[in-house]
Short mmCIF file of C-alpha atoms in Angstrom, two decimals:
data_model
loop_
_atom_site.label_atom_id
_atom_site.label_comp_id
_atom_site.label_asym_id
_atom_site.label_seq_id
_atom_site.Cartn_x
_atom_site.Cartn_y
_atom_site.Cartn_z
CA UNK A 145 29.57 -7.66 -16.87
CA UNK A 146 30.22 -8.71 -20.44
CA UNK A 147 33.86 -9.05 -21.46
CA UNK A 148 34.23 -9.38 -25.23
CA UNK A 149 36.30 -7.50 -27.78
CA UNK A 150 33.63 -7.95 -30.44
CA UNK A 151 31.42 -4.87 -30.15
CA UNK A 152 28.49 -6.51 -31.95
CA UNK A 153 28.40 -9.51 -29.61
CA UNK A 154 28.88 -7.20 -26.64
CA UNK A 155 25.93 -5.05 -27.66
CA UNK A 156 23.58 -7.88 -28.57
CA UNK A 157 24.14 -9.72 -25.29
CA UNK A 158 23.77 -6.45 -23.40
CA UNK A 159 20.44 -5.81 -25.08
CA UNK A 160 19.13 -9.31 -24.34
CA UNK A 161 19.99 -8.99 -20.66
CA UNK A 162 18.79 -5.40 -20.27
CA UNK A 163 15.43 -6.29 -21.75
CA UNK A 164 15.05 -8.73 -18.89
CA UNK A 165 15.79 -6.06 -16.34
CA UNK A 166 19.43 -6.79 -15.51
CA UNK A 167 21.82 -3.89 -15.30
CA UNK A 168 24.75 -4.57 -17.58
CA UNK A 169 28.32 -3.27 -17.81
CA UNK A 170 30.81 -4.08 -20.54
CA UNK A 171 34.57 -4.39 -20.94
CA UNK A 172 36.59 -4.80 -24.14
CA UNK A 173 39.56 -6.59 -22.65
CA UNK A 174 40.96 -8.31 -19.57
CA UNK A 175 42.58 -5.22 -18.13
CA UNK A 176 39.37 -3.17 -18.28
CA UNK A 177 37.43 -6.07 -16.81
CA UNK A 178 39.77 -6.33 -13.81
CA UNK A 179 39.73 -2.56 -13.32
CA UNK A 180 35.94 -2.48 -13.31
CA UNK A 181 35.63 -5.37 -10.93
CA UNK A 182 37.92 -3.50 -8.53
CA UNK A 183 35.43 -0.68 -8.23
CA UNK A 184 32.14 -2.59 -8.34
CA UNK A 185 30.71 -5.90 -7.27
CA UNK A 186 29.24 -7.91 -10.10
CA UNK A 187 26.88 -10.83 -9.68
CA UNK A 188 27.84 -12.41 -12.96
CA UNK A 189 30.47 -12.18 -15.71
CA UNK A 190 30.24 -13.39 -19.29
CA UNK A 191 33.78 -13.87 -20.59
CA UNK A 192 34.96 -14.39 -24.13
CA UNK A 193 37.59 -17.10 -24.20
CA UNK A 194 39.82 -15.13 -26.63
CA UNK A 195 40.60 -11.59 -25.56
CA UNK A 196 43.06 -9.15 -27.15
CA UNK A 197 45.29 -8.83 -24.09
CA UNK A 198 44.84 -12.13 -22.32
CA UNK A 199 43.45 -15.62 -22.51
CA UNK A 200 39.89 -15.83 -21.24
CA UNK A 201 40.89 -18.63 -18.91
CA UNK A 202 43.57 -16.43 -17.35
CA UNK A 203 41.02 -13.70 -16.70
CA UNK A 204 38.66 -16.31 -15.34
CA UNK A 205 41.30 -17.44 -12.88
CA UNK A 206 42.11 -13.87 -11.81
CA UNK A 207 38.47 -13.02 -11.33
CA UNK A 208 37.85 -16.24 -9.45
CA UNK A 209 40.54 -15.29 -6.96
CA UNK A 210 39.17 -11.77 -6.60
CA UNK A 211 35.48 -12.55 -6.30
CA UNK A 212 34.85 -16.23 -5.77
CA UNK A 213 31.12 -15.74 -5.30
CA UNK A 214 30.60 -14.15 -8.74
CA UNK A 215 28.98 -16.36 -11.38
CA UNK A 216 31.36 -16.81 -14.32
CA UNK A 217 30.20 -17.96 -17.74
CA UNK A 218 32.62 -18.55 -20.62
CA UNK A 219 31.67 -17.79 -24.21
CA UNK A 220 33.61 -19.32 -27.00
CA UNK A 221 33.60 -19.55 -30.75
CA UNK A 222 35.76 -22.68 -30.68
CA UNK A 223 33.76 -25.53 -29.29
CA UNK A 224 36.53 -27.91 -28.32
CA UNK A 225 36.39 -30.33 -25.48
CA UNK A 226 39.70 -28.93 -24.29
CA UNK A 227 38.23 -25.41 -24.00
CA UNK A 228 35.16 -26.65 -22.18
CA UNK A 229 36.99 -28.77 -19.66
CA UNK A 230 39.67 -26.11 -19.23
CA UNK A 231 37.11 -23.44 -18.45
CA UNK A 232 35.14 -25.52 -16.04
CA UNK A 233 38.32 -26.59 -14.30
CA UNK A 234 39.43 -23.00 -13.90
CA UNK A 235 36.20 -22.15 -12.11
CA UNK A 236 33.66 -21.30 -14.81
CA UNK A 237 30.07 -22.02 -13.79
CA UNK A 238 28.91 -22.59 -17.34
CA UNK A 239 30.08 -22.66 -20.92
CA UNK A 240 28.27 -21.22 -23.97
CA UNK A 241 29.20 -21.69 -27.60
CA UNK A 242 28.80 -18.92 -30.18
CA UNK A 243 26.51 -17.95 -31.85
CA UNK A 244 24.79 -17.08 -28.61
CA UNK A 245 21.10 -17.97 -28.63
CA UNK A 246 19.18 -15.43 -26.52
CA UNK A 247 16.87 -17.97 -24.87
CA UNK A 248 19.68 -20.34 -23.96
CA UNK A 249 21.76 -17.45 -22.64
CA UNK A 250 18.90 -16.22 -20.46
CA UNK A 251 18.17 -19.70 -19.18
CA UNK A 252 21.75 -20.17 -18.09
CA UNK A 253 22.04 -16.69 -16.57
CA UNK A 254 18.81 -17.10 -14.60
CA UNK A 255 19.69 -20.57 -13.41
CA UNK A 256 23.19 -19.63 -12.32
CA UNK A 257 22.06 -16.48 -10.52
CA UNK A 258 19.46 -18.52 -8.68
CA UNK A 259 22.10 -21.02 -7.63
CA UNK A 260 24.27 -18.16 -6.46
CA UNK A 261 21.40 -16.81 -4.36
CA UNK A 262 20.97 -20.23 -2.77
CA UNK A 263 24.67 -20.34 -2.04
CA UNK A 264 24.51 -16.95 -0.34
CA UNK A 265 21.78 -18.18 1.93
CA UNK A 266 24.01 -21.03 2.91
CA UNK A 267 27.02 -18.81 3.41
CA UNK A 268 26.76 -18.42 7.17
CA UNK A 269 26.84 -22.18 7.50
CA UNK A 270 29.74 -22.22 5.07
CA UNK A 271 31.71 -19.72 7.15
CA UNK A 272 31.24 -21.83 10.24
CA UNK A 273 32.38 -24.97 8.40
CA UNK A 274 35.34 -23.12 6.99
CA UNK A 275 36.39 -21.99 10.46
CA UNK A 276 36.19 -25.51 11.80
CA UNK A 277 38.13 -26.87 8.83
CA UNK A 278 40.86 -24.26 9.14
CA UNK A 279 41.25 -25.14 12.78
CA UNK A 280 41.45 -28.84 12.04
CA UNK A 281 44.29 -28.49 9.59
CA UNK A 282 45.89 -25.51 11.30
CA UNK A 283 48.49 -27.06 13.52
CA UNK A 284 49.83 -30.22 15.03
CA UNK A 285 50.94 -28.48 18.19
CA UNK A 286 48.40 -29.73 20.70
CA UNK A 287 48.28 -26.70 23.01
CA UNK A 288 48.15 -24.25 20.10
CA UNK A 289 45.52 -26.42 18.48
CA UNK A 290 43.30 -26.38 21.57
CA UNK A 291 43.69 -22.63 21.75
CA UNK A 292 42.73 -22.08 18.11
CA UNK A 293 39.85 -24.46 18.51
CA UNK A 294 38.54 -22.47 21.44
CA UNK A 295 38.94 -19.24 19.48
CA UNK A 296 37.07 -20.74 16.57
CA UNK A 297 34.24 -21.82 18.84
CA UNK A 298 34.05 -18.28 20.25
CA UNK A 299 33.99 -16.88 16.75
CA UNK A 300 31.12 -19.12 15.76
CA UNK A 301 29.27 -18.18 18.89
CA UNK A 302 29.71 -14.50 18.13
CA UNK A 303 28.44 -15.08 14.61
CA UNK A 304 25.40 -16.94 15.91
CA UNK A 305 24.63 -14.26 18.47
CA UNK A 306 24.74 -11.61 15.75
CA UNK A 307 22.29 -13.60 13.71
CA UNK A 308 19.99 -13.95 16.72
CA UNK A 309 20.30 -10.24 17.42
CA UNK A 310 19.40 -9.42 13.84
CA UNK A 311 16.42 -11.75 13.89
CA UNK A 312 15.23 -10.28 17.18
CA UNK A 313 15.67 -6.68 15.97
CA UNK A 314 13.80 -7.53 12.84
CA UNK A 315 10.92 -9.01 14.81
CA UNK A 316 10.76 -5.94 17.09
CA UNK A 317 10.80 -3.62 14.11
CA UNK A 318 7.96 -5.48 12.47
CA UNK A 319 6.01 -5.41 15.70
CA UNK A 320 6.49 -1.70 16.35
CA UNK A 321 5.64 -0.95 12.75
CA UNK A 322 2.38 -2.81 13.09
CA UNK A 323 1.63 -1.07 16.37
CA UNK A 324 2.32 2.32 14.86
CA UNK A 325 0.02 1.58 11.99
CA UNK A 326 -2.71 0.46 14.32
CA UNK A 327 -2.19 3.53 16.46
CA UNK A 328 -2.54 5.88 13.50
CA UNK A 329 -5.64 4.03 12.50
CA UNK A 330 -7.35 4.28 15.88
CA UNK A 331 -6.31 7.86 16.57
CA UNK A 332 -7.46 9.03 13.17
CA UNK A 333 -10.89 7.61 13.80
CA UNK A 334 -11.15 9.21 17.20
CA UNK A 335 -10.17 12.59 15.76
CA UNK A 336 -13.12 12.50 13.45
CA UNK A 337 -15.85 12.78 16.09
CA UNK A 338 -14.82 16.20 17.46
CA UNK A 339 -14.11 17.34 13.94
CA UNK A 340 -17.64 16.50 12.95
CA UNK A 341 -18.92 18.55 15.87
CA UNK A 342 -16.82 21.58 14.86
CA UNK A 343 -17.90 21.29 11.25
CA UNK A 344 -21.57 20.76 12.06
CA UNK A 345 -22.02 23.42 14.70
CA UNK A 346 -20.29 26.06 12.59
CA UNK A 347 -22.64 25.28 9.76
CA UNK A 348 -25.60 25.51 12.19
CA UNK A 349 -24.37 28.98 13.15
CA UNK A 350 -24.10 29.96 9.51
CA UNK A 351 -27.57 28.61 8.74
CA UNK A 352 -29.41 30.03 11.73
CA UNK A 353 -27.53 33.14 12.79
CA UNK A 354 -25.92 34.52 9.66
CA UNK A 355 -28.36 37.43 9.74
CA UNK A 356 -27.10 38.45 13.20
CA UNK A 357 -23.47 38.47 12.08
CA UNK A 358 -21.54 40.94 10.00
CA UNK A 359 -19.35 39.89 7.07
CA UNK A 360 -16.25 39.44 9.21
CA UNK A 361 -18.11 37.08 11.55
CA UNK A 362 -19.38 35.06 8.63
CA UNK A 363 -15.93 35.00 7.07
CA UNK A 364 -14.47 33.60 10.30
CA UNK A 365 -17.08 30.91 10.42
CA UNK A 366 -16.52 29.99 6.81
CA UNK A 367 -12.83 29.65 7.57
CA UNK A 368 -13.60 27.28 10.45
CA UNK A 369 -15.76 25.15 8.15
CA UNK A 370 -13.04 25.05 5.48
CA UNK A 371 -10.30 24.22 7.96
CA UNK A 372 -12.39 21.39 9.38
CA UNK A 373 -12.95 20.02 5.89
CA UNK A 374 -9.26 20.23 5.15
CA UNK A 375 -8.44 18.42 8.36
CA UNK A 376 -10.96 15.78 7.44
CA UNK A 377 -9.24 15.22 4.10
CA UNK A 378 -5.88 14.94 5.87
CA UNK A 379 -7.22 12.38 8.32
CA UNK A 380 -8.81 10.41 5.49
CA UNK A 381 -5.46 10.20 3.72
CA UNK A 382 -3.66 9.28 6.90
CA UNK A 383 -6.18 6.52 7.40
CA UNK A 384 -5.74 5.29 3.87
CA UNK A 385 -1.98 5.27 4.33
CA UNK A 386 -2.15 3.33 7.58
CA UNK A 387 -4.46 0.85 5.92
CA UNK A 388 -2.02 0.00 3.15
CA UNK A 389 0.09 -2.12 5.47
CA UNK A 390 -2.86 -3.90 7.00
CA UNK A 391 -3.98 -7.19 5.59
CA UNK A 392 -7.53 -6.79 4.59
CA UNK A 393 -7.78 -7.59 0.92
CA UNK A 394 -7.15 -10.86 -0.77
CA UNK A 395 -4.71 -11.32 -3.59
CA UNK A 396 -6.55 -11.99 -6.83
CA UNK A 397 -5.91 -12.24 -10.55
CA UNK A 398 -6.30 -8.74 -11.92
CA UNK A 399 -6.49 -7.99 -15.62
CA UNK A 400 -4.85 -4.58 -15.60
CA UNK A 401 -6.43 -3.63 -18.93
CA UNK A 402 -9.86 -3.99 -17.36
CA UNK A 403 -8.71 -2.20 -14.23
CA UNK A 404 -7.42 0.74 -16.23
CA UNK A 405 -10.70 0.92 -18.15
CA UNK A 406 -12.47 1.13 -14.82
CA UNK A 407 -10.17 3.90 -13.61
CA UNK A 408 -10.58 5.88 -16.82
CA UNK A 409 -14.33 5.57 -16.45
CA UNK A 410 -14.10 6.75 -12.81
CA UNK A 411 -12.06 9.74 -13.95
CA UNK A 412 -14.38 10.44 -16.89
CA UNK A 413 -15.76 13.77 -15.56
CA UNK A 414 -12.25 15.11 -15.01
CA UNK A 415 -11.02 13.79 -18.37
CA UNK A 416 -13.89 15.36 -20.28
CA UNK A 417 -13.69 18.66 -18.42
CA UNK A 418 -10.14 19.36 -19.56
CA UNK A 419 -10.35 17.46 -22.87
CA UNK A 420 -7.57 15.17 -21.76
CA UNK A 421 -6.60 11.69 -22.80
CA UNK A 422 -5.43 8.52 -21.08
CA UNK A 423 -3.65 6.08 -23.37
CA UNK A 424 -3.09 2.54 -22.16
CA UNK A 425 -0.79 0.15 -24.01
CA UNK A 426 -1.55 -3.53 -23.49
CA UNK A 427 -0.98 -4.56 -19.87
CA UNK A 428 -0.54 -7.98 -18.27
CA UNK A 429 -2.79 -9.86 -15.84
CA UNK A 430 -1.16 -10.18 -12.43
CA UNK A 431 -1.98 -11.64 -9.00
CA UNK A 432 -2.26 -8.73 -6.66
CA UNK A 433 -4.49 -6.89 -4.19
CA UNK A 434 -6.96 -5.20 -6.45
CA UNK A 435 -7.85 -2.30 -4.13
CA UNK A 436 -4.26 -1.18 -3.85
CA UNK A 437 -3.16 -1.54 -7.44
CA UNK A 438 -6.23 0.49 -8.37
CA UNK A 439 -5.39 3.15 -5.81
CA UNK A 440 -1.86 3.30 -7.17
CA UNK A 441 -2.81 3.80 -10.82
CA UNK A 442 -5.63 6.12 -9.82
CA UNK A 443 -3.30 8.44 -7.89
CA UNK A 444 -0.63 8.48 -10.59
CA UNK A 445 -3.05 9.12 -13.46
CA UNK A 446 -4.98 11.68 -11.45
CA UNK A 447 -1.72 13.52 -10.70
CA UNK A 448 -0.67 13.42 -14.35
CA UNK A 449 -3.93 15.06 -15.39
CA UNK A 450 -4.15 17.44 -12.44
CA UNK A 451 -0.62 18.88 -12.52
CA UNK A 452 -0.96 19.67 -16.19
CA UNK A 453 -1.24 22.95 -18.05
CA UNK A 454 -1.07 21.48 -21.53
CA UNK A 455 -3.99 22.20 -23.87
CA UNK A 456 -4.59 18.49 -24.20
CA UNK A 457 -3.37 16.81 -21.03
CA UNK A 458 -2.26 13.29 -21.79
CA UNK A 459 -1.25 10.35 -19.63
CA UNK A 460 0.25 7.17 -21.06
CA UNK A 461 0.45 3.88 -19.20
CA UNK A 462 2.87 1.18 -20.35
CA UNK A 463 4.38 -1.97 -18.97
CA UNK A 464 7.39 -4.08 -19.82
CA UNK A 465 7.50 -7.63 -18.58
CA UNK A 466 11.02 -8.40 -17.40
CA UNK A 467 12.75 -11.45 -15.96
CA UNK A 468 12.14 -10.67 -12.33
CA UNK A 469 9.52 -7.97 -12.39
CA UNK A 470 7.04 -5.85 -14.28
CA UNK A 471 8.15 -2.31 -15.01
CA UNK A 472 5.27 0.14 -15.26
CA UNK A 473 5.53 3.62 -16.71
CA UNK A 474 2.98 6.37 -16.20
CA UNK A 475 4.01 9.26 -18.41
CA UNK A 476 2.36 12.69 -18.61
CA UNK A 477 2.85 15.94 -20.51
CA UNK A 478 2.29 17.98 -17.36
CA UNK A 479 4.18 20.68 -15.50
CA UNK A 480 7.11 18.45 -14.54
CA UNK A 481 9.14 18.34 -11.34
CA UNK A 482 12.50 19.90 -10.57
CA UNK A 483 15.29 17.36 -10.08
CA UNK A 484 15.85 18.37 -6.45
CA UNK A 485 12.30 17.35 -5.52
CA UNK A 486 12.32 13.93 -7.15
CA UNK A 487 12.73 12.17 -3.80
CA UNK A 488 10.82 14.61 -1.62
CA UNK A 489 7.55 14.32 -3.50
CA UNK A 490 7.07 10.84 -2.05
CA UNK A 491 7.02 12.18 1.52
CA UNK A 492 3.74 12.41 3.40
CA UNK A 493 1.85 15.70 3.05
CA UNK A 494 4.62 17.13 0.89
CA UNK A 495 3.34 19.74 -1.55
CA UNK A 496 5.32 21.58 -4.20
CA UNK A 497 2.52 23.86 -5.29
CA UNK A 498 0.05 26.03 -3.41
CA UNK A 499 -3.31 24.65 -2.41
CA UNK A 500 -4.98 27.49 -4.27
CA UNK A 501 -3.40 26.38 -7.52
CA UNK A 502 -3.72 22.61 -7.14
CA UNK A 503 -6.11 20.93 -4.72
CA UNK A 504 -5.14 17.99 -2.56
CA UNK A 505 -3.55 17.00 0.72
CA UNK A 506 -0.14 15.96 -0.53
CA UNK A 507 -0.51 12.36 0.53
CA UNK A 508 -1.12 10.79 -2.90
CA UNK A 509 2.45 9.85 -3.76
CA UNK A 510 3.23 8.77 -0.18
CA UNK A 511 0.35 6.33 -0.53
CA UNK A 512 1.69 5.20 -3.93
CA UNK A 513 5.13 4.61 -2.43
CA UNK A 514 3.77 2.59 0.44
CA UNK A 515 1.58 0.51 -1.87
CA UNK A 516 4.49 -0.26 -4.21
CA UNK A 517 6.80 -1.10 -1.32
CA UNK A 518 4.17 -3.40 0.10
CA UNK A 519 4.05 -5.18 -3.23
CA UNK A 520 7.83 -5.57 -2.89
CA UNK A 521 8.66 -3.13 -5.68
CA UNK A 522 10.22 0.30 -6.17
CA UNK A 523 8.86 3.63 -7.36
CA UNK A 524 10.70 6.61 -8.77
CA UNK A 525 10.24 9.54 -11.09
CA UNK A 526 12.10 10.95 -14.06
CA UNK A 527 11.11 14.48 -14.91
CA UNK A 528 12.23 17.91 -16.04
CA UNK A 529 10.39 21.05 -15.06
CA UNK A 530 8.04 22.05 -17.85
CA UNK A 531 8.58 18.85 -19.80
CA UNK A 532 6.29 16.34 -18.18
CA UNK A 533 7.02 13.49 -15.79
CA UNK A 534 7.35 9.74 -15.99
CA UNK A 535 6.62 7.73 -12.87
CA UNK A 536 8.16 4.28 -12.88
CA UNK A 537 7.32 1.45 -10.56
CA UNK A 538 8.15 -2.22 -10.42
CA UNK A 539 6.18 -5.17 -9.13
CA UNK A 540 8.03 -8.45 -8.64
CA UNK A 541 6.84 -11.45 -10.63
CA UNK A 542 5.83 -14.35 -8.44
CA UNK B 97 -55.47 1.92 14.42
CA UNK B 98 -53.02 -0.01 12.39
CA UNK B 99 -49.62 1.59 12.54
CA UNK B 100 -47.80 1.92 9.21
CA UNK B 101 -44.07 1.66 9.07
CA UNK B 102 -43.84 5.27 7.91
CA UNK B 103 -44.79 6.45 11.34
CA UNK B 104 -42.62 4.07 13.29
CA UNK B 105 -40.54 5.72 15.97
CA UNK B 106 -36.78 5.63 15.67
CA UNK B 107 -34.47 4.76 18.54
CA UNK B 108 -31.12 6.52 18.64
CA UNK B 109 -28.50 4.92 20.88
CA UNK B 110 -25.79 7.53 21.34
CA UNK B 111 -23.83 8.87 24.29
CA UNK B 112 -22.28 11.95 22.74
CA UNK B 113 -24.53 15.00 23.28
CA UNK B 114 -23.04 16.77 20.25
CA UNK B 115 -23.90 13.84 18.07
CA UNK B 116 -27.40 13.62 19.51
CA UNK B 117 -28.02 17.28 18.64
CA UNK B 118 -26.49 16.84 15.19
CA UNK B 119 -28.60 13.76 14.47
CA UNK B 120 -31.79 15.43 15.71
CA UNK B 121 -31.13 18.41 13.51
CA UNK B 122 -30.31 16.22 10.52
CA UNK B 123 -33.63 14.38 10.95
CA UNK B 124 -35.45 17.66 11.24
CA UNK B 125 -33.77 19.21 8.18
CA UNK B 126 -34.30 15.99 6.26
CA UNK B 127 -38.03 16.16 7.02
CA UNK B 128 -37.94 12.88 8.87
CA UNK B 129 -40.96 13.36 11.09
CA UNK B 130 -40.93 10.04 12.91
CA UNK B 131 -40.70 10.27 16.69
CA UNK B 132 -37.15 10.03 17.90
CA UNK B 133 -36.23 8.39 21.21
CA UNK B 134 -32.74 8.64 22.60
CA UNK B 135 -30.95 6.31 25.01
CA UNK B 136 -27.46 7.23 26.15
CA UNK B 137 -25.81 3.89 26.79
CA UNK B 138 -26.16 0.24 25.90
CA UNK B 139 -27.98 -0.87 29.05
CA UNK B 140 -30.54 1.86 28.69
CA UNK B 141 -31.05 0.89 25.06
CA UNK B 142 -31.81 -2.72 26.02
CA UNK B 143 -34.18 -1.54 28.81
CA UNK B 144 -36.00 0.55 26.23
CA UNK B 145 -36.30 -2.29 23.75
CA UNK B 146 -37.35 -4.80 26.42
CA UNK B 147 -39.69 -2.29 28.08
CA UNK B 148 -38.07 -2.56 31.45
CA UNK B 149 -37.93 -0.07 34.34
CA UNK B 150 -38.92 3.41 33.32
CA UNK B 151 -39.40 2.27 29.75
CA UNK B 152 -42.46 0.10 30.51
CA UNK B 153 -44.51 2.17 28.05
CA UNK B 154 -41.82 2.43 25.38
CA UNK B 155 -42.93 1.83 21.78
CA UNK B 156 -41.27 -0.67 19.52
CA UNK B 157 -38.98 1.27 17.15
CA UNK B 158 -39.11 0.87 13.37
CA UNK B 159 -35.34 0.69 13.43
CA UNK B 160 -32.42 1.42 15.72
CA UNK B 161 -29.58 3.84 14.99
CA UNK B 162 -26.70 2.46 17.00
CA UNK B 163 -23.41 4.08 17.89
CA UNK B 164 -20.56 1.68 18.62
CA UNK B 165 -18.49 3.49 21.24
CA UNK B 166 -20.51 3.83 24.41
CA UNK B 167 -20.08 3.52 28.15
CA UNK B 168 -21.28 0.36 29.98
CA UNK B 169 -22.49 -1.97 27.24
CA UNK B 170 -20.93 -0.87 23.96
CA UNK B 171 -22.64 -0.92 20.59
CA UNK B 172 -21.38 -4.32 19.53
CA UNK B 173 -22.67 -5.88 22.75
CA UNK B 174 -26.07 -4.22 22.32
CA UNK B 175 -26.18 -5.44 18.73
CA UNK B 176 -25.37 -8.97 19.79
CA UNK B 177 -28.07 -8.88 22.52
CA UNK B 178 -30.70 -7.61 20.08
CA UNK B 179 -29.88 -10.23 17.47
CA UNK B 180 -29.92 -13.05 20.04
CA UNK B 181 -33.31 -11.99 21.39
CA UNK B 182 -36.23 -13.76 19.67
CA UNK B 183 -38.55 -10.80 20.16
CA UNK B 184 -36.09 -8.12 19.11
CA UNK B 185 -34.05 -9.65 16.34
CA UNK B 186 -36.47 -8.58 13.61
CA UNK B 187 -35.86 -4.89 14.37
CA UNK B 188 -33.43 -3.51 11.80
CA UNK B 189 -30.26 -2.17 13.39
CA UNK B 190 -28.31 0.47 11.53
CA UNK B 191 -24.83 0.97 12.96
CA UNK B 192 -24.11 4.68 12.64
CA UNK B 193 -20.64 5.43 13.84
CA UNK B 194 -17.48 7.45 13.36
CA UNK B 195 -15.43 4.32 13.03
CA UNK B 196 -14.76 3.00 9.58
CA UNK B 197 -12.37 0.42 11.05
CA UNK B 198 -12.41 -2.76 9.08
CA UNK B 199 -12.61 -4.81 12.27
CA UNK B 200 -15.70 -2.92 13.45
CA UNK B 201 -17.42 -3.26 10.10
CA UNK B 202 -16.67 -6.97 9.94
CA UNK B 203 -17.75 -7.66 13.50
CA UNK B 204 -20.96 -5.68 13.19
CA UNK B 205 -22.09 -7.61 10.15
CA UNK B 206 -21.03 -10.86 11.78
CA UNK B 207 -23.26 -10.02 14.72
CA UNK B 208 -26.16 -9.35 12.40
CA UNK B 209 -26.38 -5.60 11.89
CA UNK B 210 -28.54 -4.70 8.91
CA UNK B 211 -26.56 -1.75 7.73
CA UNK B 212 -23.23 -0.13 8.63
CA UNK B 213 -22.87 3.56 8.01
CA UNK B 214 -19.90 5.81 8.75
CA UNK B 215 -21.04 9.23 9.93
CA UNK B 216 -19.94 11.81 7.42
CA UNK B 217 -18.08 14.83 8.77
CA UNK B 218 -20.05 17.25 6.63
CA UNK B 219 -23.51 18.03 7.98
CA UNK B 220 -25.04 18.35 4.51
CA UNK B 221 -23.94 14.83 3.76
CA UNK B 222 -25.22 13.70 7.12
CA UNK B 223 -28.72 14.99 6.29
CA UNK B 224 -28.62 13.03 3.05
CA UNK B 225 -27.47 9.94 4.89
CA UNK B 226 -30.26 10.19 7.44
CA UNK B 227 -32.88 10.65 4.72
CA UNK B 228 -31.50 7.65 2.87
CA UNK B 229 -31.59 5.49 5.97
CA UNK B 230 -35.18 6.47 6.65
CA UNK B 231 -36.21 6.00 3.02
CA UNK B 232 -34.59 2.64 2.90
CA UNK B 233 -35.84 1.17 6.14
CA UNK B 234 -39.24 2.78 6.44
CA UNK B 235 -40.31 3.19 2.82
CA UNK B 236 -38.49 0.82 0.52
CA UNK B 237 -38.15 -2.19 2.81
CA UNK B 238 -41.03 -4.02 4.37
CA UNK B 239 -40.34 -4.64 8.04
CA UNK B 240 -42.44 -6.53 10.56
CA UNK B 241 -44.86 -4.47 12.64
CA UNK B 242 -45.79 -5.79 16.06
#
């Protein structure tokens, strides 16, 4: 949150921070700032020392009482020692003098947020210490003191047991997840053998005995063949999906520009067939599992070109490098997606259109989602029916 | 008469009757005219290769098509036996299986298989695969002839 009555400063700081991927809120005065912090939790506040309705230090104090864990940085146009010491004494974590230099601002914000994160990790220990301390100074009455002490010990024990429970649950979840993935993997493979028999023997019948069958008989057989092929595609996608979570590719330095060139070349037949275009704006080089980042871009670009009725289908790929992550955008001028389906499309085997109109199993975006989540990022879509779609995904910077 | 590799027999190690029929038909449709011998489990395969028991007269195959999942000795065990055996290790072994599991692929190559091929579900593709295997091992590559 930025609290400053000067709209220009407010906007410029907001822009600097937003470019780095932080979500930013603003307030013009102390009252608005307090109101906003009642409804939301902020990680960090940048406070102007002179506000129309209150002194910045007063607001700092009030905010400190309300949310002690929030990082508070004072901004001032009057660089006096008095201001600096006053702010720091009232609980400011840092002090910046106007004009605000973007790089210095970002350095301080990043550093302070990191410190805050460290503090949060320590917080369980801090709670325990606090309990012990409270007990120590609580009372001089010996019996009462012993009682409180015992209660405190119980409290700490409960806290510890919750932590152990959480750790254990987490471990079990990870284990069962891995088992499930392995299970899918094994079962999918075993399903393929009988499927091959169905597919093969029906085609033998068609090859050798078609003459002895009427059209209906042949139609039935053709349907069996098609169904088997469809099932095969489903199993293949299921396999691919269950493989995403399995460690089998090494992390390497991938120049995404080269990777995208490769993908475009792989998609060449499709691109030329519908006179479409893939436009890539300069991308970074990142350390990542090549197979999966390729799969991800491949699926998204392929979708953008496939679900597209424009005369010249077009997909654009862009990336912004932010403080904590890379934000990728894959934009198309395709058929678009209704708002109500924006979440559902990432489910496995979810299809919004008929198979006759658009081929595919409906696993593509589920695979994308799993890949992105495995990278530690997020994926979402912004789209309006008939107006194209933009798929966004983030990948954390290491 | 000196035997050329083109006429080498092929040994198929496969327990699933459906797959045996499918493979036979694929070889036939792919015009692969080499003699095909079939053994239905790992032990039988090793007896055939080592000319033991009822296989005293068995020929030495040009290459082996090996399934992985089999009763008694499984494919990986057969592979390991072949590659440990001084007399047999020069016979190319092509693992031909349903499993595309990374572990199976890795292990097979670690044990010395010459080629790992996942059986395609479509028969048309399977014919192509069989022709390619034959072309590769009996035409393109030079392999030792006993």
